[in-house]
PDB file of C-alpha atoms and ligand atoms in Angstrom:
ATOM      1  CA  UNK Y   1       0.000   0.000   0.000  1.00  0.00           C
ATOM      2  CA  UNK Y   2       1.196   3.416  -1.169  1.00  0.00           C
ATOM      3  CA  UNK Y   3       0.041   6.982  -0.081  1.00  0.00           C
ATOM      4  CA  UNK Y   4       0.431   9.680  -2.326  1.00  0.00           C
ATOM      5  CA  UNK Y   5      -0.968  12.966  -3.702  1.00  0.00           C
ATOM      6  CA  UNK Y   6      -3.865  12.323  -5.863  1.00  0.00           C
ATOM      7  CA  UNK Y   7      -3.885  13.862  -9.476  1.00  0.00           C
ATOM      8  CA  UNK Y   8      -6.906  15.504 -11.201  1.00  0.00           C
ATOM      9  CA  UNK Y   9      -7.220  12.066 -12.881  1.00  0.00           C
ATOM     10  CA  UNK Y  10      -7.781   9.981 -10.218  1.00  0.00           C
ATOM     11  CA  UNK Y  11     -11.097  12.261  -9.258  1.00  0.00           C
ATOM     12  CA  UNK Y  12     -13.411   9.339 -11.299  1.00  0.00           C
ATOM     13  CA  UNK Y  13     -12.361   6.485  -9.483  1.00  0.00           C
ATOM     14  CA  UNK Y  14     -12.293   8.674  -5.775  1.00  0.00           C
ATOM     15  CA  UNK Y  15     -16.008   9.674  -6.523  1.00  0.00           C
ATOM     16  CA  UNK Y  16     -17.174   6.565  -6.770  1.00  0.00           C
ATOM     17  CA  UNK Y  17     -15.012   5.243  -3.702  1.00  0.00           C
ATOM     18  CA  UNK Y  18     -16.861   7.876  -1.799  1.00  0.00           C
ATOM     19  CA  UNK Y  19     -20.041   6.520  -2.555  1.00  0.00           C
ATOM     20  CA  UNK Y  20     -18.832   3.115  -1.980  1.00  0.00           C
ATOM     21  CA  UNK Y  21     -17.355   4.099   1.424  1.00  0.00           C
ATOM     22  CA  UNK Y  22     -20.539   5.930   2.977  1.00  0.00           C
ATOM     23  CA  UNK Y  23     -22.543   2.736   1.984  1.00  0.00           C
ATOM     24  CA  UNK Y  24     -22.676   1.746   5.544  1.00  0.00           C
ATOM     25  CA  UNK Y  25     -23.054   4.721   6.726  1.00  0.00           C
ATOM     26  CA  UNK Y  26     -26.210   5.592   4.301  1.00  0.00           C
ATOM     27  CA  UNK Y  27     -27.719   2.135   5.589  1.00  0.00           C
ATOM     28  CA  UNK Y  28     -27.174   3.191   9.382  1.00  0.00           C
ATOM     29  CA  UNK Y  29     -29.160   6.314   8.974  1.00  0.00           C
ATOM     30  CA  UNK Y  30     -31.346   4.812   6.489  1.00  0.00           C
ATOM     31  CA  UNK Y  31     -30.484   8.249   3.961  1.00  0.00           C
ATOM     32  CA  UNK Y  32     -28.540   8.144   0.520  1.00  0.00           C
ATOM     33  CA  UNK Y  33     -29.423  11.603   0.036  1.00  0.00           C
ATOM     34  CA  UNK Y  34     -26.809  12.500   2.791  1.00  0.00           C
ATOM     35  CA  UNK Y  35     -23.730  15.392   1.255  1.00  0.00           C
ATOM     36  CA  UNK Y  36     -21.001  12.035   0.522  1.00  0.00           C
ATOM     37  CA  UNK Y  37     -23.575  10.595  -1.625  1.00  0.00           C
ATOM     38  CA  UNK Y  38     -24.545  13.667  -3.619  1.00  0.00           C
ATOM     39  CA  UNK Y  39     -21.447  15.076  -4.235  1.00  0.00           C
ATOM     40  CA  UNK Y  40     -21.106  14.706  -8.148  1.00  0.00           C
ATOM     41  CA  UNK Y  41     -18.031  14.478 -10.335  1.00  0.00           C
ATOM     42  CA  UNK Y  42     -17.850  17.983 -11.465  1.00  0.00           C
ATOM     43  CA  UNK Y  43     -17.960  19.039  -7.650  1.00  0.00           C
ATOM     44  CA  UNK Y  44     -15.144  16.974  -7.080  1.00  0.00           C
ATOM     45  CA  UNK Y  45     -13.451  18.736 -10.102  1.00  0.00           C
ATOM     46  CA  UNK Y  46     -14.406  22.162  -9.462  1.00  0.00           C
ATOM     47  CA  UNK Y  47     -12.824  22.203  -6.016  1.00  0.00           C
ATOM     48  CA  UNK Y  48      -9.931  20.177  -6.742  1.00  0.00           C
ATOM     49  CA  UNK Y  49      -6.862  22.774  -6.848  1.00  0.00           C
ATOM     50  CA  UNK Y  50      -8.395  24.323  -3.199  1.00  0.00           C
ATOM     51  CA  UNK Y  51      -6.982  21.219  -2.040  1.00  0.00           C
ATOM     52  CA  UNK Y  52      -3.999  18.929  -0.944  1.00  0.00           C
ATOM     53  CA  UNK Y  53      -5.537  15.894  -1.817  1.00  0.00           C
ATOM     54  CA  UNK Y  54      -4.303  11.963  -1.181  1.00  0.00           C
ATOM     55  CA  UNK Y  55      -4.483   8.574  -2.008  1.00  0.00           C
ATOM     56  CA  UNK Y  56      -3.730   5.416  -0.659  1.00  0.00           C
ATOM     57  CA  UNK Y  57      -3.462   2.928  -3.765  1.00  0.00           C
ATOM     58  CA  UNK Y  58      -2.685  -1.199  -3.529  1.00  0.00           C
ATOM     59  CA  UNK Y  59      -1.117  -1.755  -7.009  1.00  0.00           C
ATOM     60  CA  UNK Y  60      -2.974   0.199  -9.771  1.00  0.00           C
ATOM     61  CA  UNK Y  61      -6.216   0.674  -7.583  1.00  0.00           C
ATOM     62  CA  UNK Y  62      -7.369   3.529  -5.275  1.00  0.00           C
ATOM     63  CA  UNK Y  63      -8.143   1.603  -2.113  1.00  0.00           C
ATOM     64  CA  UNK Y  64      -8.311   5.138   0.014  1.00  0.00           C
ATOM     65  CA  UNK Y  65      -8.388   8.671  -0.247  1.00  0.00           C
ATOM     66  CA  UNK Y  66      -8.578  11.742   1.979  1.00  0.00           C
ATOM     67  CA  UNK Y  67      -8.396  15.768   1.267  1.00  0.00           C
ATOM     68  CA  UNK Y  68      -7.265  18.642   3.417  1.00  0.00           C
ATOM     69  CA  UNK Y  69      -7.773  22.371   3.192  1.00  0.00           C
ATOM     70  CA  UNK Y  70      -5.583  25.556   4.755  1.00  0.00           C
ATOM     71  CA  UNK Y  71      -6.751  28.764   6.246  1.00  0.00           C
ATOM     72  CA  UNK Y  72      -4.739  30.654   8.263  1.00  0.00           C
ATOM     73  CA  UNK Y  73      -3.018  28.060  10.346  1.00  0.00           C
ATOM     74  CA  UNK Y  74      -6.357  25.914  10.794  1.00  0.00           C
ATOM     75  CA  UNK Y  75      -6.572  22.798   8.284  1.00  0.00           C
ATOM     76  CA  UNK Y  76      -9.598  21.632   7.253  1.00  0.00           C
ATOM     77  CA  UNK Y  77      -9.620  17.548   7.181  1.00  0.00           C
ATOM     78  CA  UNK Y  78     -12.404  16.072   5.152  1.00  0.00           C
ATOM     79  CA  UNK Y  79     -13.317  12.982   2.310  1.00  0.00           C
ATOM     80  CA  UNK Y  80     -11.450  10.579   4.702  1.00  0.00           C
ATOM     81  CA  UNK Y  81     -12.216   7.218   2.775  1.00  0.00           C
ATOM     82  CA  UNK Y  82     -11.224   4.020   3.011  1.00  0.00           C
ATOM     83  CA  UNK Y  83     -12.665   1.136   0.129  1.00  0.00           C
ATOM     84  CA  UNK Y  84     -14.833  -1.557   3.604  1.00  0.00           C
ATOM     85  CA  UNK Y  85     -12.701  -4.347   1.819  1.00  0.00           C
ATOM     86  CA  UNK Y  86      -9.395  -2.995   3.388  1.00  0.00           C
ATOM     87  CA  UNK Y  87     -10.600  -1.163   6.458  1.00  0.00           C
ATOM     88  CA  UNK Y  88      -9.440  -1.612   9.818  1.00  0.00           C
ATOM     89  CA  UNK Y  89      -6.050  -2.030   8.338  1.00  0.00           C
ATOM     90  CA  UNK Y  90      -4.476   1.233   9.422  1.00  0.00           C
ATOM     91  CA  UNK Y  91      -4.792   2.783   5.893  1.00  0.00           C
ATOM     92  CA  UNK Y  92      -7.417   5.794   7.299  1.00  0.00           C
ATOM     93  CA  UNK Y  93      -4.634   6.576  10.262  1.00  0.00           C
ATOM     94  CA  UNK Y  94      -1.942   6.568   7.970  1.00  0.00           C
ATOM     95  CA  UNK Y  95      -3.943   9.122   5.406  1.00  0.00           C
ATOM     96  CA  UNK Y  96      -5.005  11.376   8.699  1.00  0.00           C
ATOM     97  CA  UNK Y  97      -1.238  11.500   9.632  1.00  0.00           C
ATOM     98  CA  UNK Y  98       0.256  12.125   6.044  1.00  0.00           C
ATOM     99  CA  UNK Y  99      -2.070  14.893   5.813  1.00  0.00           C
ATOM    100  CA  UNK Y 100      -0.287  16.407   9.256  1.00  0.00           C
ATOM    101  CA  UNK Y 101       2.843  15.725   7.949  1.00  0.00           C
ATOM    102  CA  UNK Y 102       2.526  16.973   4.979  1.00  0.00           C
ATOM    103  CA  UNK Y 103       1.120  20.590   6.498  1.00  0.00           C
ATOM    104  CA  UNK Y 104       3.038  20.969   9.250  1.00  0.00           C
ATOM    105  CA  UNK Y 105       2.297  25.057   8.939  1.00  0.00           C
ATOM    106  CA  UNK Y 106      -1.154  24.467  10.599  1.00  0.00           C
ATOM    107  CA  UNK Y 107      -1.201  24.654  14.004  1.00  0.00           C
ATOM    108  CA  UNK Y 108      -5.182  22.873  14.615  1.00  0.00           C
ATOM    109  CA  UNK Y 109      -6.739  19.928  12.536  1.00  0.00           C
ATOM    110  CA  UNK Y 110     -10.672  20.254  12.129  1.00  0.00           C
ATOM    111  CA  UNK Y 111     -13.390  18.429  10.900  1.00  0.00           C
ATOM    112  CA  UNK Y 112     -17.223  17.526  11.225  1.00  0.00           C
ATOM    113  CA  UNK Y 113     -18.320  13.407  11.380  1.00  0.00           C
ATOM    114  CA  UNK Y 114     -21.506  11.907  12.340  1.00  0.00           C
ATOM    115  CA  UNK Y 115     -22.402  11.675  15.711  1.00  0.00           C
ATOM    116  CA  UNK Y 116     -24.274   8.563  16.169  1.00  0.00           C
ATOM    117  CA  UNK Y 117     -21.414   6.922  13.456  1.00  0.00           C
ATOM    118  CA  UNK Y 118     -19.479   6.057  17.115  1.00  0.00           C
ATOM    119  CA  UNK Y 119     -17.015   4.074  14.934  1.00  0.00           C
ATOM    120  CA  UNK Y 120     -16.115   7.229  13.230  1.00  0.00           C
ATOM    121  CA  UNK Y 121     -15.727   9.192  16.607  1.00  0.00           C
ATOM    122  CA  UNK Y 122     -13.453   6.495  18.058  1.00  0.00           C
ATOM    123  CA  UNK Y 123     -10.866   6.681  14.949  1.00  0.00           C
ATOM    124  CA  UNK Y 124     -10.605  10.519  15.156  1.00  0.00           C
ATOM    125  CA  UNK Y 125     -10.165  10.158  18.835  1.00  0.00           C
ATOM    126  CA  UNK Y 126      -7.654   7.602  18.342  1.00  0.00           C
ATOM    127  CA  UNK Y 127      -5.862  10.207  16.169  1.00  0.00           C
ATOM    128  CA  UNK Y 128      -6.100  13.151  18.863  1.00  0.00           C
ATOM    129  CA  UNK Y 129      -9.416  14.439  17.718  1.00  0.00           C
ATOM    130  CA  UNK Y 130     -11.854  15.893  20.559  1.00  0.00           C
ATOM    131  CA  UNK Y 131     -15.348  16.614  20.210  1.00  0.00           C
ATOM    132  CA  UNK Y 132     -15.802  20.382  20.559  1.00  0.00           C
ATOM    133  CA  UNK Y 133     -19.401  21.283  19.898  1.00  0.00           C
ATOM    134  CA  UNK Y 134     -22.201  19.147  18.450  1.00  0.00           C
ATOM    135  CA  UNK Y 135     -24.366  20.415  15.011  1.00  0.00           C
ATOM    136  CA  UNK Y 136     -28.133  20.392  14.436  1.00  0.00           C
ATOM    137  CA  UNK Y 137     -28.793  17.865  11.634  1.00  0.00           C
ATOM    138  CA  UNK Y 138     -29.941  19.267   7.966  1.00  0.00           C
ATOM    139  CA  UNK Y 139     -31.471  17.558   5.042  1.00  0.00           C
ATOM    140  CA  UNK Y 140     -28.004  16.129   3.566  1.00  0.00           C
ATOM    141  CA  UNK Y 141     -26.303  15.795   7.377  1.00  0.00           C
ATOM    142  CA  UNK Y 142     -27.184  13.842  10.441  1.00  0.00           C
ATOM    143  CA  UNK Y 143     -26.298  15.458  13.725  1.00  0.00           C
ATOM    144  CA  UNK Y 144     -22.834  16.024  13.203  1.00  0.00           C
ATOM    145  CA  UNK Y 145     -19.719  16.657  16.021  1.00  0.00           C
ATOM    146  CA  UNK Y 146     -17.118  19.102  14.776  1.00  0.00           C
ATOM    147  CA  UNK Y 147     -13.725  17.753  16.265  1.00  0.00           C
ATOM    148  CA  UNK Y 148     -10.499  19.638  16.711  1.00  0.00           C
ATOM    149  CA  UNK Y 149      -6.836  18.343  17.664  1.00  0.00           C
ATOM    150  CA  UNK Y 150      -4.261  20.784  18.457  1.00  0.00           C
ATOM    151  CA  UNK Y 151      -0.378  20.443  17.598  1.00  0.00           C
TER     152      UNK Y 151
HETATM  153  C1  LIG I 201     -13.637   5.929   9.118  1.00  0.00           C
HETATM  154  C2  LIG I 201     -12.613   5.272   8.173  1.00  0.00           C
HETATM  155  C3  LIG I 201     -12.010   6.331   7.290  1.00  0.00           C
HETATM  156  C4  LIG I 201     -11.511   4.633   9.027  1.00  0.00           C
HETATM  157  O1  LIG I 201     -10.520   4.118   8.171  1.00  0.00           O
HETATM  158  P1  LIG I 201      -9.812   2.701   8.450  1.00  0.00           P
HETATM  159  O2  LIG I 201      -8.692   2.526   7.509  1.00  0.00           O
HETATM  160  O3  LIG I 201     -10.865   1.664   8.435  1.00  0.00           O
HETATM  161  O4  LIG I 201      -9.321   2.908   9.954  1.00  0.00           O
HETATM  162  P2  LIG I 201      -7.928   2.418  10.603  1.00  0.00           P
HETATM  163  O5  LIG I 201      -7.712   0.987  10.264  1.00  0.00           O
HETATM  164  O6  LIG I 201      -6.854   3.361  10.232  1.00  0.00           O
HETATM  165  O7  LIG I 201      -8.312   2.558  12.132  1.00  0.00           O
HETATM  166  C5  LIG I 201      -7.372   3.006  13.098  1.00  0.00           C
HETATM  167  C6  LIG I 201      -8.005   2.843  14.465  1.00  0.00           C
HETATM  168  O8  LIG I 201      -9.205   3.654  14.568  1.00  0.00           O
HETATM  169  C7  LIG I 201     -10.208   2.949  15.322  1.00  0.00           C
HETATM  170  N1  LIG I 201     -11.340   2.611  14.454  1.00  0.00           N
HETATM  171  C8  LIG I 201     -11.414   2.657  13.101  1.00  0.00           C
HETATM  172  N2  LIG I 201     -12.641   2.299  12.665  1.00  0.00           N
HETATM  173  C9  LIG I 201     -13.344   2.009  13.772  1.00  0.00           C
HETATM  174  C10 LIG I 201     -14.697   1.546  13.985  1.00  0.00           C
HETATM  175  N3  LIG I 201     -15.543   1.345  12.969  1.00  0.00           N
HETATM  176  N4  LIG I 201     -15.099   1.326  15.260  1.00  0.00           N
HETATM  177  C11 LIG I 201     -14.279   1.544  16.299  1.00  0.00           C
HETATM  178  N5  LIG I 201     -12.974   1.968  16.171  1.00  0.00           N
HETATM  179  C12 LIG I 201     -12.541   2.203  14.910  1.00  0.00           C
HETATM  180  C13 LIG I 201      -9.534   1.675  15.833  1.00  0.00           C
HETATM  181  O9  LIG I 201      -8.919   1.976  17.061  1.00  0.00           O
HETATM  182  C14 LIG I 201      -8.487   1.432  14.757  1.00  0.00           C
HETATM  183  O10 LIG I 201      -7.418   0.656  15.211  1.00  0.00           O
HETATM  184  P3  LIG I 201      -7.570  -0.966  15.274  1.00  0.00           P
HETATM  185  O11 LIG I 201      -8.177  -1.421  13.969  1.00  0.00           O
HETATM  186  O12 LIG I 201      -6.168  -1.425  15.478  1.00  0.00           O
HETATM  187  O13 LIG I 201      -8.479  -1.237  16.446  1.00  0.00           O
HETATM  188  C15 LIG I 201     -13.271   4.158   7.313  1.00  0.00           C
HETATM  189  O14 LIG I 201     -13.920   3.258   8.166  1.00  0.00           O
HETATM  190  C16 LIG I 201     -14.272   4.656   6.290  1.00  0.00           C
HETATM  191  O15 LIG I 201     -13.924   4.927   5.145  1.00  0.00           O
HETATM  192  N6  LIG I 201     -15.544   4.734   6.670  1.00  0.00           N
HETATM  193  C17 LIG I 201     -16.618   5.146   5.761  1.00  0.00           C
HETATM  194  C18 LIG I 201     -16.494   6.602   5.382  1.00  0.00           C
HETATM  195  C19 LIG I 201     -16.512   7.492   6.593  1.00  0.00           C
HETATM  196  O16 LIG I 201     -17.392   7.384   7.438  1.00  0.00           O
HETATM  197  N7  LIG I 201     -15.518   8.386   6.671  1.00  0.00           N
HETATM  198  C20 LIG I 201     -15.368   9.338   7.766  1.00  0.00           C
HETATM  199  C21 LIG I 201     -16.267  10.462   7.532  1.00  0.00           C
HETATM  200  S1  LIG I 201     -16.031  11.746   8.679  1.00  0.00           S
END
């Protein structure tokens, strides 16, 4: 398994690894119309260059993928993805900590996951994540925590 910066090309097969990914997730809350199934090709392509974007490949397939975005010195972690045939094998971790190697100008790591996905919760907080505040669900989100982890 390698990780490395995704190219503009690989934005086909990571679109469709999202949607792959969530499955389990859209069965728990009983709602493909949540954001990681509606997020089309072209949005994937529009946002691309805002991005540092990665992939974890096993020969000449995209097995994971995550994306990270600066502002000031607060990084944006989202898209963390990993194909449910090789979960649980370290592949998400290793993606989360390329991304803060890779940036080591930002000083706080933030992102949003599902509340009631506990699974979820318990990998970020594995990483150093801690829940911060909790959001109201919308149409395309379920309640959501947004985490934060410090350098
Ligand atoms: C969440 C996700 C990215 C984790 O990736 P992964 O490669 O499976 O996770 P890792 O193997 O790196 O897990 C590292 C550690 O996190 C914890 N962890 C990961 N998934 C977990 C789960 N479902 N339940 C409890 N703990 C979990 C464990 O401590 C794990 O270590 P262990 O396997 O030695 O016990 C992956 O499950 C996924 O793609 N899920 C669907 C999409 C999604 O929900 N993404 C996150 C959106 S915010």
């Amino acid at each position: 398994m390698e990780i490395e910066q995704a190219l503009f090309s690989d934005l086909p097969e990571i679109s469709v690894l999202q949607k792959l990914a969530f499955y389990d997730v859209g069965v728990y809350y009983r709602n493909f119309k949540l954001r990681p199934f509606l997020t089309s090709l072209e949005d994937f392509e529009k946002s691309f260059l805002e991005y540092l974007y990665l992939k974890a490949t096993v020969g000449d397939r995209i097995v994971g993928s995550a994306r990270a975005k600066m502002n000031n010195d607060k990084c944006k972690v989202e898209n963390i993805i990993v194909h449910p045939a090789h979960q649980r094998k370290g592949i998400g971790k290793l993606l989360v900590t390329e991304i803060m190697n890779l940036l080591p100008e930002a000083q706080v790591f933030e992102l949003f996951t599902g509340k009631k996905t506990t699974g979820n919760v318990a990998f970020y907080e594995g990483l150093g994540f801690s829940i911060v505040r909790e959001v109201a669900e919308t149409e395309t989100e379920p309640v959501l925590v947004y985490m934060e982890k410090w350098r």
